[in-house]
PDB file of C-alpha atoms in Angstrom:
ATOM      1  CA  MET A  89     -85.934 143.334  87.210  1.00  0.00           C
ATOM      2  CA  SER A  90     -88.642 146.027  86.114  1.00  0.00           C
ATOM      3  CA  PHE A  91     -89.692 149.013  88.167  1.00  0.00           C
ATOM      4  CA  LYS A  92     -93.393 148.046  88.791  1.00  0.00           C
ATOM      5  CA  SER A  93     -91.739 144.302  90.000  1.00  0.00           C
ATOM      6  CA  GLY A  94     -89.032 146.225  92.154  1.00  0.00           C
ATOM      7  CA  MET A  95     -92.349 148.460  93.558  1.00  0.00           C
ATOM      8  CA  ASN A  96     -94.756 145.561  94.121  1.00  0.00           C
ATOM      9  CA  ASP A  97     -91.463 143.938  96.339  1.00  0.00           C
ATOM     10  CA  ASP A  98     -90.959 146.753  98.109  1.00  0.00           C
ATOM     11  CA  LEU A  99     -94.330 147.418  99.174  1.00  0.00           C
ATOM     12  CA  GLN A 100     -94.690 143.931 100.084  1.00  0.00           C
ATOM     13  CA  SER A 101     -91.506 143.501 102.376  1.00  0.00           C
ATOM     14  CA  VAL A 102     -91.915 146.808 103.554  1.00  0.00           C
ATOM     15  CA  PHE A 103     -95.094 148.723 103.599  1.00  0.00           C
ATOM     16  CA  PHE A 104     -97.517 145.819 103.908  1.00  0.00           C
ATOM     17  CA  ASN A 105     -94.737 143.791 106.346  1.00  0.00           C
ATOM     18  CA  ILE A 106     -96.604 142.585 109.478  1.00  0.00           C
ATOM     19  CA  GLU A 107     -93.527 143.502 111.304  1.00  0.00           C
ATOM     20  CA  GLU A 108     -93.466 146.976 110.229  1.00  0.00           C
ATOM     21  CA  PHE A 109     -96.696 148.642 109.123  1.00  0.00           C
ATOM     22  CA  GLY A 110     -98.919 146.144 107.861  1.00  0.00           C
ATOM     23  CA  GLU A 111    -101.435 143.624 108.718  1.00  0.00           C
ATOM     24  CA  GLN A 112    -103.284 140.416 107.595  1.00  0.00           C
ATOM     25  CA  VAL A 113    -106.332 141.246 106.259  1.00  0.00           C
ATOM     26  CA  THR A 114    -109.321 139.246 104.873  1.00  0.00           C
ATOM     27  CA  LEU A 115    -111.394 140.213 101.746  1.00  0.00           C
ATOM     28  CA  THR A 116    -114.743 138.200 101.230  1.00  0.00           C
ATOM     29  CA  ARG A 117    -116.126 138.447  97.674  1.00  0.00           C
ATOM     30  CA  SER A 118    -118.819 136.097  96.269  1.00  0.00           C
ATOM     31  CA  GLY A 119    -118.494 133.887  99.316  1.00  0.00           C
ATOM     32  CA  THR A 120    -114.822 133.141  98.372  1.00  0.00           C
ATOM     33  CA  GLN A 121    -112.782 134.607 101.237  1.00  0.00           C
ATOM     34  CA  TYR A 122    -108.588 135.569 100.283  1.00  0.00           C
ATOM     35  CA  SER A 123    -105.983 136.302 103.017  1.00  0.00           C
ATOM     36  CA  MET A 124    -103.821 139.020 102.179  1.00  0.00           C
ATOM     37  CA  ARG A 125    -101.529 142.122 103.723  1.00  0.00           C
ATOM     38  CA  GLY A 126    -102.796 145.414 104.225  1.00  0.00           C
ATOM     39  CA  MET A 127    -102.669 148.957 106.084  1.00  0.00           C
ATOM     40  CA  PHE A 128    -105.569 149.734 107.756  1.00  0.00           C
ATOM     41  CA  ASP A 129    -105.913 153.050 108.683  1.00  0.00           C
ATOM     42  CA  VAL A 130    -109.332 154.978 111.138  1.00  0.00           C
ATOM     43  CA  GLN A 131    -108.833 158.675 111.108  1.00  0.00           C
ATOM     44  CA  CYS A 132    -108.980 160.078 114.184  1.00  0.00           C
ATOM     45  CA  LEU A 133    -111.007 163.119 113.506  1.00  0.00           C
ATOM     46  CA  ASP A 134    -112.073 165.272 116.537  1.00  0.00           C
ATOM     47  CA  GLY A 135    -113.146 168.356 115.209  1.00  0.00           C
ATOM     48  CA  GLU A 136    -111.598 170.808 117.198  1.00  0.00           C
ATOM     49  CA  THR A 137    -107.848 170.695 116.042  1.00  0.00           C
ATOM     50  CA  LEU A 138    -108.982 170.335 112.237  1.00  0.00           C
ATOM     51  CA  GLY A 139    -109.468 174.118 111.722  1.00  0.00           C
ATOM     52  CA  ASN A 140    -112.297 175.100 109.050  1.00  0.00           C
ATOM     53  CA  ASP A 141    -111.725 173.136 106.282  1.00  0.00           C
ATOM     54  CA  VAL A 142    -113.377 169.349 107.662  1.00  0.00           C
ATOM     55  CA  SER A 143    -115.249 169.533 104.126  1.00  0.00           C
ATOM     56  CA  ALA A 144    -112.298 167.801 102.179  1.00  0.00           C
ATOM     57  CA  ILE A 145    -111.340 165.035 104.790  1.00  0.00           C
ATOM     58  CA  SER A 146    -113.191 161.559 104.640  1.00  0.00           C
ATOM     59  CA  HIS A 147    -114.079 160.310 108.108  1.00  0.00           C
ATOM     60  CA  ARG A 148    -114.011 156.442 106.616  1.00  0.00           C
ATOM     61  CA  PRO A 149    -111.550 154.072 107.303  1.00  0.00           C
ATOM     62  CA  ARG A 150    -109.142 153.376 104.525  1.00  0.00           C
ATOM     63  CA  LEU A 151    -107.190 150.351 103.888  1.00  0.00           C
ATOM     64  CA  PHE A 152    -104.772 150.008 101.742  1.00  0.00           C
ATOM     65  CA  VAL A 153    -103.999 146.843  99.536  1.00  0.00           C
ATOM     66  CA  ARG A 154    -101.510 146.203  96.500  1.00  0.00           C
ATOM     67  CA  SER A 155    -103.709 145.251  93.145  1.00  0.00           C
ATOM     68  CA  VAL A 156    -102.198 142.163  92.294  1.00  0.00           C
ATOM     69  CA  ASP A 157    -102.850 140.931  95.285  1.00  0.00           C
ATOM     70  CA  LEU A 158    -106.975 141.045  94.506  1.00  0.00           C
ATOM     71  CA  PRO A 159    -108.503 138.825  92.744  1.00  0.00           C
ATOM     72  CA  GLU A 160    -108.149 139.620  88.996  1.00  0.00           C
ATOM     73  CA  CYS A 161    -106.151 142.488  90.299  1.00  0.00           C
ATOM     74  CA  LYS A 162    -109.369 144.397  90.389  1.00  0.00           C
ATOM     75  CA  ALA A 163    -110.900 146.143  93.501  1.00  0.00           C
ATOM     76  CA  ARG A 164    -114.785 146.493  93.660  1.00  0.00           C
ATOM     77  CA  LYS A 165    -117.452 148.094  95.503  1.00  0.00           C
ATOM     78  CA  ASN A 166    -119.140 146.866  98.254  1.00  0.00           C
ATOM     79  CA  ASP A 167    -116.230 144.254  99.083  1.00  0.00           C
ATOM     80  CA  LEU A 168    -116.249 142.787 102.753  1.00  0.00           C
ATOM     81  CA  TRP A 169    -112.972 142.992 104.707  1.00  0.00           C
ATOM     82  CA  ASP A 170    -111.980 141.755 108.042  1.00  0.00           C
ATOM     83  CA  VAL A 171    -109.606 143.166 109.643  1.00  0.00           C
ATOM     84  CA  ALA A 172    -108.261 141.484 112.721  1.00  0.00           C
ATOM     85  CA  ALA A 173    -107.851 142.958 116.687  1.00  0.00           C
ATOM     86  CA  THR A 174    -104.134 144.658 116.907  1.00  0.00           C
ATOM     87  CA  PRO A 175    -102.574 146.612 119.605  1.00  0.00           C
ATOM     88  CA  GLN A 176    -103.856 149.791 117.839  1.00  0.00           C
ATOM     89  CA  HIS A 177    -107.247 148.907 117.298  1.00  0.00           C
ATOM     90  CA  PRO A 178    -109.798 146.086 117.567  1.00  0.00           C
ATOM     91  CA  ALA A 179    -111.178 144.009 114.912  1.00  0.00           C
ATOM     92  CA  TYR A 180    -113.362 145.108 112.639  1.00  0.00           C
ATOM     93  CA  ALA A 181    -116.092 144.270 109.940  1.00  0.00           C
ATOM     94  CA  LEU A 182    -116.072 146.447 106.961  1.00  0.00           C
ATOM     95  CA  ARG A 183    -117.553 147.337 103.435  1.00  0.00           C
ATOM     96  CA  ALA A 184    -115.898 149.032 100.806  1.00  0.00           C
ATOM     97  CA  VAL A 185    -118.039 152.248  99.274  1.00  0.00           C
ATOM     98  CA  ASP A 186    -115.236 153.061  97.049  1.00  0.00           C
ATOM     99  CA  PHE A 187    -111.767 152.790  96.276  1.00  0.00           C
ATOM    100  CA  ALA A 188    -108.780 154.505  94.096  1.00  0.00           C
ATOM    101  CA  SER A 189    -106.604 152.463  92.118  1.00  0.00           C
ATOM    102  CA  GLU A 190    -103.344 154.522  92.457  1.00  0.00           C
ATOM    103  CA  ALA A 191    -100.405 154.233  89.672  1.00  0.00           C
ATOM    104  CA  ASP A 192     -98.210 152.819  92.008  1.00  0.00           C
ATOM    105  CA  GLY A 193     -99.938 149.867  92.408  1.00  0.00           C
ATOM    106  CA  VAL A 194    -101.754 150.301  95.280  1.00  0.00           C
ATOM    107  CA  VAL A 195    -105.628 150.560  96.132  1.00  0.00           C
ATOM    108  CA  VAL A 196    -107.239 152.646  98.586  1.00  0.00           C
ATOM    109  CA  TYR A 197    -110.139 151.589  99.846  1.00  0.00           C
ATOM    110  CA  GLN A 198    -113.057 153.985 101.547  1.00  0.00           C
ATOM    111  CA  LEU A 199    -115.284 151.532 103.985  1.00  0.00           C
ATOM    112  CA  GLU A 200    -117.709 151.557 106.639  1.00  0.00           C
ATOM    113  CA  PHE A 201    -118.573 149.682 109.393  1.00  0.00           C
ATOM    114  CA  ARG A 202    -120.773 146.877 109.074  1.00  0.00           C
ATOM    115  CA  ARG A 203    -121.983 144.227 112.123  1.00  0.00           C
ATOM    116  CA  ARG A 204    -120.076 141.026 111.882  1.00  0.00           C
ATOM    117  CA  ASP A 205    -122.303 137.702 110.732  1.00  0.00           C
TER     118      ASP A 205
END
């Protein structure tokens, strides 16, 4: 097994595992829905505990997914995401405003909240 293959297997079985850190998320692109696992994070930034260097921190929610799970293995701006409610957060409808494709095979989406249709 190649390192890349092993890394994708580890991501799926540990980090994106629903029993661990993962959540089931739905991508809508060009009218087609794709279900996959991801890790969703809404940063809690209250302004008091951050200190003086606030300008370097993003205040947007983030979603981590495996690039191999995306259509054509590619992220796109304006991808629409639905994240189901969990004990940690309510359900969200989100739109991708930017993303970073990391060398480890993970895509990190920067998101903004959108109204549900």
